[in-house]
Short mmCIF file of C-alpha atoms in Angstrom, two decimals:
data_model
loop_
_atom_site.label_atom_id
_atom_site.label_comp_id
_atom_site.label_asym_id
_atom_site.label_seq_id
_atom_site.Cartn_x
_atom_site.Cartn_y
_atom_site.Cartn_z
CA UNK A 1 120.93 124.93 100.67
CA UNK A 2 123.98 122.50 100.53
CA UNK A 3 125.11 121.66 97.36
CA UNK A 4 127.57 118.65 96.20
CA UNK A 5 129.56 119.37 93.12
CA UNK A 6 130.61 116.42 91.19
CA UNK A 7 133.18 117.07 88.22
CA UNK A 8 133.20 115.70 85.47
CA UNK A 9 129.68 115.31 84.43
CA UNK A 10 130.65 113.01 81.32
CA UNK A 11 134.09 111.29 80.31
CA UNK A 12 135.04 109.33 77.30
CA UNK A 13 138.09 107.55 77.36
CA UNK A 14 140.17 104.73 75.95
CA UNK A 15 140.11 100.93 77.34
CA UNK A 16 143.20 100.95 79.95
CA UNK A 17 143.34 104.56 80.75
CA UNK A 18 142.67 105.71 84.32
CA UNK A 19 139.71 108.21 85.05
CA UNK A 20 139.41 110.41 88.34
CA UNK A 21 136.09 111.79 89.44
CA UNK A 22 135.66 114.35 91.90
CA UNK A 23 133.39 115.13 94.47
CA UNK A 24 133.28 118.16 96.47
CA UNK A 25 130.87 119.36 99.28
CA UNK A 26 130.62 123.36 98.51
CA UNK A 27 129.24 124.87 101.87
CA UNK A 28 129.57 122.14 104.49
CA UNK A 29 132.72 119.64 105.57
CA UNK A 30 131.86 116.44 104.80
CA UNK A 31 133.24 113.66 107.03
CA UNK A 32 131.68 110.85 104.96
CA UNK A 33 130.80 110.82 101.13
CA UNK A 34 129.40 107.68 99.40
CA UNK A 35 130.07 106.45 95.91
CA UNK A 36 127.12 105.11 94.02
CA UNK A 37 127.03 103.01 90.64
CA UNK A 38 123.97 103.09 88.51
CA UNK A 39 123.48 100.76 85.52
CA UNK A 40 120.91 101.60 82.54
CA UNK A 41 117.70 100.87 83.94
CA UNK A 42 118.80 99.99 87.37
CA UNK A 43 118.85 101.18 90.37
CA UNK A 44 121.96 102.84 92.51
CA UNK A 45 124.32 100.31 93.92
CA UNK A 46 126.52 101.72 96.69
CA UNK A 47 130.11 100.98 95.95
CA UNK A 48 131.86 102.57 98.87
CA UNK A 49 131.94 104.68 101.79
CA UNK A 50 134.48 107.14 101.90
CA UNK A 51 135.66 108.66 104.91
CA UNK A 52 137.90 111.70 105.82
CA UNK A 53 141.34 110.94 106.61
CA UNK A 54 141.13 107.04 106.63
CA UNK A 55 140.42 104.12 104.11
CA UNK A 56 137.10 103.63 102.28
CA UNK A 57 134.79 100.78 103.23
CA UNK A 58 133.98 99.04 100.09
CA UNK A 59 130.79 96.90 99.58
CA UNK A 60 131.21 93.48 98.95
CA UNK A 61 131.70 92.86 95.11
CA UNK A 62 133.58 96.06 94.35
CA UNK A 63 137.19 95.94 93.59
CA UNK A 64 139.06 98.15 95.82
CA UNK A 65 141.90 98.13 93.30
CA UNK A 66 139.88 99.07 90.46
CA UNK A 67 138.17 101.90 91.90
CA UNK A 68 140.31 103.77 94.17
CA UNK A 69 138.60 106.03 96.75
CA UNK A 70 140.70 109.08 98.34
CA UNK A 71 139.06 111.40 100.88
CA UNK A 72 142.15 113.57 101.98
CA UNK A 73 140.15 116.50 103.02
CA UNK A 74 136.38 117.37 104.55
CA UNK A 75 135.33 118.68 101.07
CA UNK A 76 136.88 116.45 98.58
CA UNK A 77 136.66 112.76 97.65
CA UNK A 78 137.64 111.11 94.55
CA UNK A 79 136.94 108.04 93.02
CA UNK A 80 139.45 106.80 90.06
CA UNK A 81 138.58 104.18 87.98
CA UNK A 82 141.85 102.19 87.22
CA UNK A 83 142.70 100.65 83.68
CA UNK A 84 138.98 101.28 82.72
CA UNK A 85 137.29 99.00 80.63
CA UNK A 86 133.83 99.05 78.75
CA UNK A 87 132.17 97.05 81.55
CA UNK A 88 133.26 100.20 83.81
CA UNK A 89 130.90 102.42 81.75
CA UNK A 90 127.98 103.37 83.75
CA UNK A 91 126.69 106.62 85.59
CA UNK A 92 128.38 107.39 88.92
CA UNK A 93 127.00 109.63 91.54
CA UNK A 94 128.53 110.56 94.97
CA UNK A 95 126.69 111.83 97.89
CA UNK A 96 127.99 113.65 100.85
CA UNK A 97 126.49 113.66 104.79
CA UNK A 98 126.34 117.07 106.39
CA UNK A 99 126.71 116.25 110.06
CA UNK A 100 126.21 119.94 111.21
CA UNK A 101 122.65 119.90 110.22
CA UNK A 102 121.55 117.58 113.10
CA UNK A 103 121.12 113.81 111.90
CA UNK A 104 123.21 111.39 110.01
CA UNK A 105 120.04 111.47 107.49
CA UNK A 106 121.33 114.69 105.68
CA UNK A 107 123.06 113.20 102.31
CA UNK A 108 123.29 115.15 99.24
CA UNK A 109 123.86 113.99 95.92
CA UNK A 110 126.18 115.27 93.14
CA UNK A 111 125.01 115.26 89.75
CA UNK A 112 126.45 112.21 88.76
CA UNK A 113 129.25 111.29 85.94
CA UNK A 114 128.77 109.57 82.95
CA UNK A 115 131.64 107.32 82.21
CA UNK A 116 132.10 105.69 78.66
CA UNK A 117 134.88 103.51 78.01
CA UNK A 118 135.47 102.81 74.44
CA UNK B 1 118.44 92.60 105.51
CA UNK B 2 116.73 95.73 104.64
CA UNK B 3 115.59 96.04 101.17
CA UNK B 4 113.14 98.12 99.14
CA UNK B 5 110.79 96.89 96.17
CA UNK B 6 109.01 99.31 93.73
CA UNK B 7 106.91 96.97 91.88
CA UNK B 8 106.10 99.15 88.75
CA UNK B 9 109.21 99.57 86.38
CA UNK B 10 107.03 102.06 84.25
CA UNK B 11 104.14 104.25 84.48
CA UNK B 12 102.70 106.37 82.06
CA UNK B 13 99.62 108.95 83.16
CA UNK B 14 98.00 111.62 81.40
CA UNK B 15 98.87 115.39 82.52
CA UNK B 16 96.67 116.67 85.38
CA UNK B 17 95.93 113.15 86.34
CA UNK B 18 96.68 111.74 89.80
CA UNK B 19 100.01 109.96 90.20
CA UNK B 20 100.72 106.83 92.93
CA UNK B 21 103.91 105.44 92.64
CA UNK B 22 103.92 102.27 95.15
CA UNK B 23 107.13 101.43 97.27
CA UNK B 24 107.31 98.35 99.82
CA UNK B 25 110.08 98.11 102.05
CA UNK B 26 111.38 95.39 104.26
CA UNK B 27 113.15 96.71 107.50
CA UNK B 28 113.22 95.31 111.24
CA UNK B 29 113.16 98.65 113.03
CA UNK B 30 111.24 101.76 112.22
CA UNK B 31 112.79 102.89 108.73
CA UNK B 32 114.01 106.50 107.51
CA UNK B 33 112.24 106.46 104.35
CA UNK B 34 112.87 108.69 101.21
CA UNK B 35 111.79 109.35 97.60
CA UNK B 36 114.18 110.86 95.14
CA UNK B 37 113.61 111.74 91.56
CA UNK B 38 116.10 111.58 88.58
CA UNK B 39 115.82 113.47 85.71
CA UNK B 40 117.76 111.84 82.53
CA UNK B 41 121.37 112.26 83.06
CA UNK B 42 121.25 114.05 86.47
CA UNK B 43 121.92 113.22 89.82
CA UNK B 44 119.38 112.78 92.75
CA UNK B 45 117.03 115.25 94.13
CA UNK B 46 115.26 114.47 97.34
CA UNK B 47 111.57 114.86 97.30
CA UNK B 48 110.30 113.85 100.82
CA UNK B 49 111.63 111.98 103.37
CA UNK B 50 109.80 110.30 106.49
CA UNK B 51 111.59 109.72 109.61
CA UNK B 52 108.90 109.71 112.72
CA UNK B 53 105.63 111.65 113.38
CA UNK B 54 103.01 112.06 111.06
CA UNK B 55 102.41 109.62 108.64
CA UNK B 56 101.70 111.79 105.82
CA UNK B 57 104.81 113.46 104.41
CA UNK B 58 104.68 116.66 102.34
CA UNK B 59 107.26 117.06 99.82
CA UNK B 60 108.75 119.44 97.38
CA UNK B 61 107.11 120.02 93.60
CA UNK B 62 103.65 119.04 95.23
CA UNK B 63 104.65 115.64 96.08
CA UNK B 64 103.34 113.71 99.19
CA UNK B 65 103.99 110.34 100.72
CA UNK B 66 102.14 108.04 103.44
CA UNK B 67 103.75 105.97 105.70
CA UNK B 68 101.81 102.74 106.38
CA UNK B 69 103.47 100.26 108.93
CA UNK B 70 100.72 97.59 108.37
CA UNK B 71 101.44 97.45 104.91
CA UNK B 72 105.33 98.34 105.08
CA UNK B 73 104.45 100.87 102.29
CA UNK B 74 105.70 104.39 101.57
CA UNK B 75 103.63 105.27 98.22
CA UNK B 76 104.38 108.60 96.65
CA UNK B 77 101.35 110.62 95.33
CA UNK B 78 100.73 113.60 93.27
CA UNK B 79 97.06 115.03 92.85
CA UNK B 80 97.78 116.39 89.52
CA UNK B 81 100.70 115.39 87.30
CA UNK B 82 102.62 118.11 85.10
CA UNK B 83 104.70 117.50 82.07
CA UNK B 84 107.83 118.31 83.65
CA UNK B 85 107.64 115.54 86.35
CA UNK B 86 108.50 112.88 83.92
CA UNK B 87 111.59 111.28 85.48
CA UNK B 88 112.67 108.34 87.39
CA UNK B 89 111.37 107.92 90.85
CA UNK B 90 113.46 106.11 93.61
CA UNK B 91 112.26 104.90 96.88
CA UNK B 92 115.04 104.31 99.36
CA UNK B 93 115.42 103.40 102.92
CA UNK B 94 118.23 104.81 105.36
CA UNK B 95 119.57 102.13 107.93
CA UNK B 96 121.15 104.54 110.45
CA UNK B 97 123.23 101.96 111.95
CA UNK B 98 124.70 101.18 108.85
CA UNK B 99 124.92 104.49 107.25
CA UNK B 100 123.86 103.63 103.95
CA UNK B 101 120.77 104.14 101.68
CA UNK B 102 119.21 101.00 100.06
CA UNK B 103 117.23 102.03 96.72
CA UNK B 104 114.52 100.32 95.15
CA UNK B 105 114.76 99.55 91.65
CA UNK B 106 113.20 102.75 90.33
CA UNK B 107 109.93 103.73 88.30
CA UNK B 108 110.03 105.52 85.21
CA UNK B 109 107.27 108.03 84.95
CA UNK B 110 106.02 108.96 81.50
CA UNK B 111 103.63 111.76 81.17
CA UNK B 112 101.29 111.96 78.07
CA UNK B 113 100.49 115.61 76.96
#
């Protein structure tokens, strides 16, 4: 089956540094990828929609200069948390849509990245 | 706007007992509904989905869900819970036009041995 790989699974960084998270679709070309953020004991909140070759679409309240998204190829989207602060600590999950599987509902999720900012 | 409500934050069941996790949705058109499971520190795994047709949907790991339009519900069930089913369960609705998944707040399932 389709697999989405997310790396790293866990990262600890100092406040003020930037962290890059990668999301790869391993056996399909994902024209669209999604980035979610999950707070402890909370649901997943969509941060942005990443479209290959164009700018990401951010949800209301998400700082696009803070959370940089790049979708330079059909198999890779990256989320960079710039100048990270402790409040950015969270679990980030990506998902990718496989358009070949016949419907827009074919979403596959990465295993998530736990970001801890000290 | 579309939304998903999971009324139960925590549920504890004994191993071997039956399980029902509640999910209610608010969506104007026919919804595309999903149930996902998340183990600690992990991503999401799709259990089952409903798009159309038979309102009783079978999923993986012995789970099933029933779509009831009159009640705007899509409850997840399992006749006999295993200890390995302990996890967080999310109901979600997909808005095809909006291309987004909206998740419920999740239900934490604990299984007593």
